Amino acid sequence: MNAAPLRVGMVGVGNISRQYLEQFPSLPDLRLTAVADLDTARAATVADEQGVHALGVDELLQSDEVDVVLNLTVPAAHAEVALRALAAGKHVYGEKPLALSTAEASPVLAAAQTGGLRVGSAPDTVLGTGVQTARAALDEGRIGTPVAAAVSWSAPGHELWHPAPGFYYQPGGGPLLDMGPYYLTSLVTFFGSVVRVSGSTTRSTRERTVATGPNAGQVLPVDVDTHVVAILEHEGGVVSTLTVSFEVWATEAPLFEVHGTAGSLSVADPNRFSDPTRIATPADRTFRELPVLAGFPDAGRGVGLADMARAIASGESHRASGDLAFHVLDVMESIVTAGRTHGVVEVVSRASRPAAVPLA
């Protein structure tokens, strides 16, 4: 007999919430029961659309109809909302990053452990068929022993499309903390924990101006580095390079590749769930699309929370875990430190590779 769906209270109904709301009907392990937002009118509109309650944040955290808080607030509020939810006896699943720093994130994991509660965190895109097919190919030895990986993600800046992009240029944002989790989570999923990093970071003097929506023309202050390059050493010996940038107008650099002793992978974009992964072998050295080998088919945002709901019911570990998100945050923090000190930084935390997702 299946367990009852986990009742979800969503805090924050901004831009990203729509992707979760669209996916909920296909996730029988979850049931949305309440929403809250500082903009009460916006919360009321979403609640009417979804047929659920619009509550104040405190009301939602204390509600007997909420088992887990889906934390979709801005990064600066992630830790505060998570701690308040845990104190109220609720599990927590949040958008990335887990917090602004490991110092903020540590009490969240400690509170969950003390209370016997779960913490989960995006990105769950890595549980889709794209990245999981790449992992299956690696685990099956299809490119021999992995040696190196290279990621290069870039854009001119989110102010060109987002109607309220200011937080992307404040602590908790920037290309590293905004986009880095997708690629770093994939790298840890493939190769295990990162043990040391080196790198360099910088920012331009380019004025950032909102291009769309009611804030069009607003000039944004920039308080984060906007171009980051890092070298990562994994515990198993694989060396990865990572470039993430809000400074690139156009590029032909490959997005994500893994190279082994018997072939190479062109990895699906971890910012999406089901892009194809391609493989090239020594026989012809031409990338050819792999069939889907693993992962949750037709996945969307929320699949990591659904996986956590099933794990709570079974007592097993969930894949998009707080421990994994903490390690990724630690790696990003270490990259920033390495960039500022021009040194090599040892990464203290470790995270287990999450269980692979068999093809459903």
Coordinates of N, CA, C and O in Angstrom, one line a residue, residues 138-269:
L138 N 29.1 6.1 -17.5 CA 30.3 6.1 -16.7 C 30.4 4.9 -15.9 O 31.5 4.2 -15.8
D139 N 29.4 4.6 -15.1 CA 29.4 3.4 -14.2 C 29.5 2.1 -15.0 O 30.1 1.2 -14.4
E140 N 29.1 2.1 -16.2 CA 29.2 0.9 -17.0 C 30.6 0.8 -17.7 O 30.8 -0.2 -18.4
G141 N 31.4 1.8 -17.6 CA 32.7 1.8 -18.2 C 32.7 2.0 -19.7 O 33.7 1.7 -20.4
R142 N 31.7 2.7 -20.2 CA 31.6 2.9 -21.6 C 32.7 3.8 -22.2 O 33.0 3.8 -23.4
I143 N 33.3 4.7 -21.3 CA 34.5 5.5 -21.8 C 35.7 5.1 -21.0 O 36.7 5.9 -20.9
G144 N 35.8 3.9 -20.5 CA 36.9 3.5 -19.7 C 37.0 4.2 -18.4 O 36.0 4.4 -17.8
T145 N 38.2 4.5 -17.9 CA 38.4 5.1 -16.7 C 38.4 6.6 -16.9 O 39.1 7.2 -17.7
P146 N 37.5 7.4 -16.2 CA 37.4 8.8 -16.3 C 38.7 9.5 -15.9 O 39.3 9.1 -14.9
V147 N 39.1 10.5 -16.7 CA 40.3 11.2 -16.4 C 40.1 12.7 -16.1 O 40.6 13.2 -15.1
A148 N 39.2 13.3 -16.9 CA 39.0 14.7 -16.8 C 37.6 15.1 -17.2 O 36.9 14.3 -17.9
A149 N 37.1 16.3 -16.7 CA 35.8 16.8 -17.1 C 36.0 18.3 -17.3 O 36.9 18.9 -16.7
A150 N 35.2 18.9 -18.2 CA 35.3 20.3 -18.4 C 33.9 20.9 -18.6 O 33.1 20.4 -19.3
V151 N 33.6 21.9 -17.8 CA 32.3 22.7 -17.9 C 32.6 24.1 -18.3 O 33.5 24.7 -17.8
S152 N 31.7 24.6 -19.2 CA 31.8 26.0 -19.5 C 30.4 26.6 -19.8 O 29.8 26.4 -20.9
W153 N 29.9 27.2 -18.8 CA 28.5 27.8 -18.9 C 28.7 29.3 -18.9 O 29.4 29.9 -18.0
S154 N 28.0 30.0 -19.8 CA 28.1 31.5 -19.8 C 26.9 32.1 -20.4 O 26.1 31.5 -21.1
A155 N 26.7 33.4 -20.1 CA 25.6 34.2 -20.6 C 26.0 35.7 -20.4 O 26.9 36.0 -19.6
P156 N 25.3 36.6 -21.1 CA 25.6 38.0 -20.8 C 25.2 38.5 -19.4 O 25.8 39.4 -18.8
G157 N 24.1 37.9 -18.9 CA 23.6 38.2 -17.6 C 22.1 38.1 -17.6 O 21.4 38.3 -18.6
H158 N 21.6 37.7 -16.4 CA 20.1 37.4 -16.3 C 19.3 38.7 -16.3 O 18.1 38.6 -16.5
E159 N 19.9 39.9 -16.3 CA 19.1 41.1 -16.4 C 18.4 41.2 -17.7 O 17.5 42.1 -17.9
L160 N 18.9 40.5 -18.7 CA 18.4 40.6 -20.1 C 17.0 39.9 -20.2 O 16.2 40.2 -21.1
W161 N 16.6 39.0 -19.2 CA 15.4 38.3 -19.3 C 14.5 38.3 -18.1 O 13.3 38.2 -18.1
H162 N 15.2 38.4 -16.9 CA 14.4 38.2 -15.6 C 13.8 39.6 -15.3 O 14.5 40.6 -15.3
P163 N 12.6 39.6 -14.8 CA 11.9 40.9 -14.5 C 12.4 41.5 -13.2 O 12.2 42.7 -13.0
A164 N 13.0 40.7 -12.3 CA 13.5 41.2 -11.0 C 14.8 40.6 -10.7 O 14.9 39.8 -9.8
P165 N 15.9 40.9 -11.4 CA 17.1 40.1 -11.3 C 18.1 40.6 -10.3 O 19.2 40.2 -10.3
G166 N 17.7 41.6 -9.5 CA 18.7 42.2 -8.6 C 19.4 41.2 -7.7 O 20.6 41.3 -7.4
F167 N 18.7 40.1 -7.2 CA 19.3 39.2 -6.3 C 20.4 38.4 -6.9 O 21.3 37.8 -6.3
Y168 N 20.4 38.3 -8.3 CA 21.5 37.6 -9.0 C 22.9 38.3 -8.8 O 23.9 37.6 -9.1
Y169 N 22.8 39.5 -8.5 CA 24.1 40.3 -8.4 C 24.4 40.6 -6.9 O 25.3 41.4 -6.6
Q170 N 23.8 39.9 -6.0 CA 24.0 40.1 -4.6 C 24.6 38.7 -4.0 O 24.5 37.7 -4.7
P171 N 25.2 38.7 -2.8 CA 25.6 37.5 -2.2 C 24.5 36.4 -2.3 O 23.4 36.7 -1.9
G172 N 24.9 35.2 -2.7 CA 24.0 34.1 -3.0 C 23.7 34.0 -4.4 O 23.0 33.0 -4.8
G173 N 24.1 35.0 -5.2 CA 23.8 35.0 -6.7 C 25.2 34.9 -7.4 O 26.1 34.3 -7.0
G174 N 25.2 35.6 -8.5 CA 26.4 35.5 -9.4 C 26.3 34.2 -10.2 O 25.6 33.3 -9.9
P175 N 27.2 34.1 -11.2 CA 27.1 32.8 -12.0 C 27.5 31.6 -11.2 O 27.1 30.5 -11.5
L176 N 28.4 31.8 -10.1 CA 28.8 30.6 -9.4 C 27.7 30.0 -8.5 O 27.4 28.8 -8.6
L177 N 27.1 30.8 -7.6 CA 26.1 30.3 -6.8 C 24.8 30.1 -7.5 O 23.9 29.3 -7.0
D178 N 24.5 30.8 -8.6 CA 23.3 30.6 -9.3 C 23.3 29.4 -10.2 O 22.5 28.5 -10.1
M179 N 24.4 29.3 -11.1 CA 24.4 28.2 -12.1 C 25.4 27.1 -11.6 O 25.2 26.0 -12.1
G180 N 26.4 27.4 -10.8 CA 27.3 26.4 -10.4 C 26.7 25.2 -9.8 O 27.2 24.0 -10.1
P181 N 25.7 25.2 -9.0 CA 25.1 24.0 -8.4 C 24.7 23.0 -9.4 O 24.8 21.8 -9.1
Y182 N 24.2 23.3 -10.6 CA 23.8 22.4 -11.6 C 25.0 21.5 -12.0 O 24.9 20.3 -12.1
Y183 N 26.1 22.1 -12.3 CA 27.3 21.4 -12.8 C 28.1 20.8 -11.7 O 28.6 19.7 -11.9
L184 N 28.2 21.4 -10.6 CA 29.0 20.8 -9.5 C 28.3 19.6 -8.9 O 28.9 18.6 -8.6
T185 N 26.9 19.7 -8.8 CA 26.2 18.6 -8.3 C 26.4 17.4 -9.3 O 26.5 16.2 -8.9
S186 N 26.4 17.7 -10.6 CA 26.6 16.6 -11.6 C 28.0 16.0 -11.4 O 28.2 14.8 -11.4
L187 N 29.0 16.9 -11.3 CA 30.4 16.4 -11.1 C 30.5 15.5 -9.9 O 31.2 14.5 -9.9
V188 N 29.9 15.9 -8.8 CA 30.0 15.1 -7.6 C 29.2 13.8 -7.8 O 29.7 12.7 -7.3
T189 N 28.1 13.8 -8.4 CA 27.3 12.6 -8.8 C 28.2 11.7 -9.6 O 28.1 10.4 -9.4
F190 N 29.0 12.2 -10.5 CA 29.8 11.4 -11.4 C 31.0 10.8 -10.6 O 31.3 9.6 -10.7
F191 N 31.7 11.7 -9.9 CA 33.1 11.4 -9.5 C 33.3 11.4 -8.0 O 34.4 11.2 -7.5
G192 N 32.3 11.8 -7.2 CA 32.5 11.9 -5.8 C 33.0 13.2 -5.4 O 33.0 14.2 -6.2
S193 N 33.3 13.3 -4.1 CA 33.5 14.6 -3.5 C 34.7 15.3 -4.1 O 35.7 14.7 -4.6
V194 N 34.7 16.7 -4.0 CA 35.9 17.5 -4.4 C 36.7 17.7 -3.2 O 36.2 18.1 -2.1
V195 N 38.0 17.4 -3.3 CA 38.9 17.5 -2.1 C 39.7 18.8 -2.1 O 40.1 19.2 -1.0
R196 N 40.0 19.4 -3.3 CA 40.7 20.7 -3.3 C 40.4 21.5 -4.5 O 40.0 20.9 -5.5
V197 N 40.5 22.8 -4.4 CA 40.2 23.6 -5.6 C 41.2 24.7 -5.7 O 41.9 25.1 -4.7
S198 N 41.4 25.2 -6.9 CA 42.1 26.5 -7.1 C 41.3 27.2 -8.2 O 40.4 26.7 -8.9
G199 N 41.6 28.5 -8.3 CA 40.8 29.2 -9.3 C 41.0 30.7 -9.3 O 41.9 31.2 -8.5
S200 N 40.3 31.4 -10.1 CA 40.4 32.9 -10.2 C 39.0 33.4 -10.5 O 38.2 32.8 -11.2
T201 N 38.7 34.6 -9.9 CA 37.4 35.2 -10.1 C 37.6 36.7 -10.4 O 38.6 37.3 -10.0
T202 N 36.6 37.3 -11.2 CA 36.7 38.7 -11.5 C 35.3 39.2 -11.8 O 34.4 38.4 -11.9
R203 N 35.3 40.5 -12.0 CA 34.0 41.1 -12.4 C 34.4 42.3 -13.3 O 35.4 43.0 -13.1
S204 N 33.5 42.6 -14.3 CA 33.7 43.8 -15.1 C 33.1 45.0 -14.5 O 32.4 45.0 -13.5
T205 N 33.3 46.2 -15.2 CA 32.7 47.4 -14.7 C 31.4 47.7 -15.5 O 30.9 48.8 -15.4
R206 N 31.0 46.7 -16.3 CA 29.8 46.9 -17.2 C 28.6 47.2 -16.3 O 28.3 46.5 -15.3
E207 N 27.8 48.2 -16.7 CA 26.6 48.6 -16.0 C 25.5 47.5 -16.3 O 25.3 47.2 -17.5
R208 N 24.8 47.1 -15.3 CA 23.8 46.1 -15.5 C 22.4 46.8 -15.3 O 22.1 47.3 -14.3
T209 N 21.6 46.7 -16.4 CA 20.4 47.4 -16.5 C 19.2 46.4 -16.8 O 19.4 45.6 -17.7
V210 N 18.2 46.4 -16.0 CA 17.1 45.5 -16.2 C 16.4 45.8 -17.6 O 16.1 47.0 -17.9
A211 N 16.2 44.8 -18.4 CA 15.8 45.0 -19.8 C 14.3 44.8 -20.0 O 13.7 45.3 -20.9
T212 N 13.6 44.1 -19.0 CA 12.2 43.7 -19.3 C 11.4 44.0 -18.0 O 11.9 44.1 -16.9
G213 N 10.1 44.0 -18.2 CA 9.2 44.1 -17.0 C 9.0 45.5 -16.4 O 9.6 46.5 -16.9
P214 N 8.4 45.5 -15.3 CA 8.1 46.8 -14.6 C 9.4 47.5 -14.1 O 9.3 48.8 -13.9
N215 N 10.5 46.8 -14.0 CA 11.7 47.4 -13.5 C 12.7 47.8 -14.6 O 13.8 48.1 -14.4
A216 N 12.2 47.7 -15.9 CA 13.1 48.0 -17.0 C 13.7 49.4 -16.9 O 13.1 50.4 -16.5
G217 N 15.0 49.4 -17.1 CA 15.8 50.6 -17.0 C 16.5 50.8 -15.7 O 17.4 51.6 -15.5
Q218 N 16.1 50.0 -14.7 CA 16.7 50.1 -13.4 C 18.2 49.6 -13.4 O 18.5 48.5 -14.0
V219 N 19.1 50.3 -12.9 CA 20.5 49.9 -12.8 C 20.7 49.1 -11.6 O 20.3 49.5 -10.5
L220 N 21.4 48.0 -11.7 CA 21.6 47.0 -10.6 C 23.0 47.2 -10.0 O 24.0 47.2 -10.7
P221 N 23.1 47.3 -8.7 CA 24.4 47.2 -8.0 C 25.0 45.8 -8.2 O 24.2 44.8 -8.1
V222 N 26.3 45.6 -8.4 CA 26.9 44.3 -8.5 C 27.9 44.1 -7.4 O 28.9 44.8 -7.3
D223 N 27.5 43.2 -6.5 CA 28.3 42.9 -5.3 C 28.9 41.5 -5.3 O 29.2 40.9 -4.3
V224 N 29.0 40.8 -6.5 CA 29.5 39.5 -6.6 C 30.4 39.5 -7.8 O 30.3 40.3 -8.8
D225 N 31.4 38.5 -7.9 CA 32.2 38.3 -9.1 C 31.3 37.7 -10.2 O 30.4 36.8 -9.9
T226 N 31.5 38.1 -11.4 CA 30.7 37.7 -12.5 C 31.4 36.8 -13.5 O 30.8 36.4 -14.5
H227 N 32.6 36.5 -13.3 CA 33.3 35.5 -14.1 C 34.2 34.7 -13.2 O 35.1 35.2 -12.5
V228 N 34.0 33.3 -13.2 CA 34.7 32.4 -12.3 C 35.3 31.3 -13.1 O 34.6 30.6 -13.9
V229 N 36.6 31.0 -12.8 CA 37.2 29.8 -13.4 C 37.9 29.0 -12.3 O 38.5 29.6 -11.4
A230 N 37.6 27.7 -12.3 CA 38.2 26.9 -11.2 C 38.7 25.5 -11.7 O 38.2 25.0 -12.7
I231 N 39.6 25.0 -11.0 CA 40.1 23.6 -11.2 C 39.8 22.8 -9.9 O 40.0 23.2 -8.8
L232 N 39.1 21.7 -10.1 CA 38.6 20.8 -9.1 C 39.3 19.5 -9.1 O 39.4 18.9 -10.1
E233 N 39.8 19.0 -7.9 CA 40.3 17.7 -7.8 C 39.4 16.8 -7.0 O 39.1 17.1 -5.9
H234 N 38.9 15.7 -7.6 CA 38.0 14.8 -7.0 C 38.7 13.7 -6.2 O 39.9 13.4 -6.5
E235 N 38.1 13.2 -5.2 CA 38.7 12.2 -4.3 C 39.2 11.0 -5.1 O 40.2 10.3 -4.7
G236 N 38.6 10.6 -6.2 CA 39.0 9.5 -7.0 C 40.1 9.8 -8.0 O 40.6 8.9 -8.7
G237 N 40.5 11.1 -8.1 CA 41.6 11.4 -9.0 C 41.2 12.2 -10.2 O 42.1 12.7 -10.9
V238 N 39.9 12.2 -10.6 CA 39.5 13.0 -11.7 C 39.7 14.5 -11.5 O 39.5 15.0 -10.4
V239 N 40.2 15.2 -12.5 CA 40.4 16.6 -12.5 C 39.3 17.3 -13.4 O 39.2 17.0 -14.5
S240 N 38.6 18.2 -12.8 CA 37.5 18.9 -13.5 C 37.9 20.4 -13.6 O 38.5 21.0 -12.7
T241 N 37.5 21.0 -14.7 CA 37.6 22.5 -14.8 C 36.2 23.1 -15.0 O 35.3 22.5 -15.6
L242 N 36.0 24.2 -14.3 CA 34.7 24.8 -14.3 C 34.8 26.3 -14.7 O 35.6 27.0 -14.0
T243 N 34.1 26.8 -15.7 CA 34.0 28.2 -16.0 C 32.5 28.6 -16.0 O 31.7 27.9 -16.7
V244 N 32.1 29.6 -15.2 CA 30.8 30.1 -15.2 C 30.9 31.6 -15.3 O 31.7 32.2 -14.6
S245 N 30.0 32.2 -16.1 CA 30.2 33.6 -16.4 C 28.9 34.3 -16.7 O 28.1 33.8 -17.4
F246 N 28.8 35.6 -16.3 CA 27.8 36.5 -16.8 C 28.4 37.6 -17.7 O 27.9 38.7 -17.8
E247 N 29.5 37.3 -18.3 CA 30.3 38.2 -19.1 C 30.4 37.9 -20.5 O 31.2 38.5 -21.3
V248 N 29.8 36.8 -21.0 CA 30.0 36.3 -22.3 C 28.8 36.5 -23.2 O 27.7 36.1 -23.0
W249 N 29.1 37.3 -24.3 CA 28.0 37.6 -25.3 C 27.7 36.5 -26.2 O 26.6 36.3 -26.7
A250 N 28.7 35.7 -26.6 CA 28.5 34.5 -27.5 C 29.7 33.6 -27.3 O 30.8 34.0 -26.9
T251 N 29.5 32.3 -27.5 CA 30.5 31.3 -27.3 C 30.3 30.1 -28.1 O 29.1 29.8 -28.4
E252 N 31.3 29.4 -28.4 CA 31.3 28.1 -29.1 C 31.9 27.0 -28.2 O 32.2 25.9 -28.7
A253 N 32.2 27.3 -26.9 CA 32.8 26.4 -26.0 C 31.8 25.3 -25.7 O 30.7 25.5 -25.5
P254 N 32.3 24.0 -25.7 CA 31.4 22.9 -25.3 C 30.9 23.1 -23.8 O 31.6 23.6 -23.0
L255 N 29.6 22.8 -23.6 CA 29.0 23.0 -22.3 C 29.6 22.1 -21.2 O 30.0 22.5 -20.1
F256 N 29.6 20.8 -21.5 CA 30.0 19.8 -20.4 C 30.5 18.6 -21.1 O 29.8 17.9 -21.8
E257 N 31.7 18.3 -20.9 CA 32.3 17.1 -21.5 C 33.1 16.3 -20.4 O 33.7 16.9 -19.5
V258 N 33.1 15.0 -20.6 CA 33.9 14.1 -19.7 C 34.7 13.2 -20.6 O 34.3 12.6 -21.6
H259 N 36.0 13.1 -20.3 CA 37.0 12.3 -21.1 C 37.6 11.2 -20.3 O 38.0 11.4 -19.1
G260 N 37.6 10.0 -20.9 CA 38.1 8.8 -20.3 C 39.2 8.1 -21.1 O 39.4 8.6 -22.2
T261 N 39.7 7.0 -20.6 CA 40.7 6.3 -21.3 C 40.2 5.6 -22.6 O 41.0 5.2 -23.4
A262 N 38.9 5.5 -22.7 CA 38.3 4.8 -23.9 C 37.1 5.5 -24.5 O 36.3 4.9 -25.1
G263 N 37.1 6.8 -24.4 CA 36.1 7.6 -25.1 C 35.8 8.9 -24.3 O 36.4 9.2 -23.3
S264 N 34.8 9.6 -24.9 CA 34.4 10.9 -24.3 C 32.9 11.0 -24.3 O 32.2 10.4 -25.1
L265 N 32.3 11.7 -23.3 CA 30.9 12.0 -23.2 C 30.7 13.5 -23.4 O 31.4 14.3 -22.9
S266 N 29.7 13.8 -24.2 CA 29.1 15.2 -24.2 C 27.9 15.1 -23.4 O 26.8 14.5 -23.8
V267 N 27.9 15.6 -22.2 CA 26.9 15.4 -21.2 C 25.7 16.3 -21.4 O 25.9 17.5 -21.7
A268 N 24.5 15.8 -21.2 CA 23.3 16.6 -21.3 C 23.4 17.8 -20.3 O 24.0 17.8 -19.3
D269 N 22.8 18.9 -20.7 CA 22.8 20.1 -19.8 C 22.1 19.8 -18.5 O 20.9 19.5 -18.4

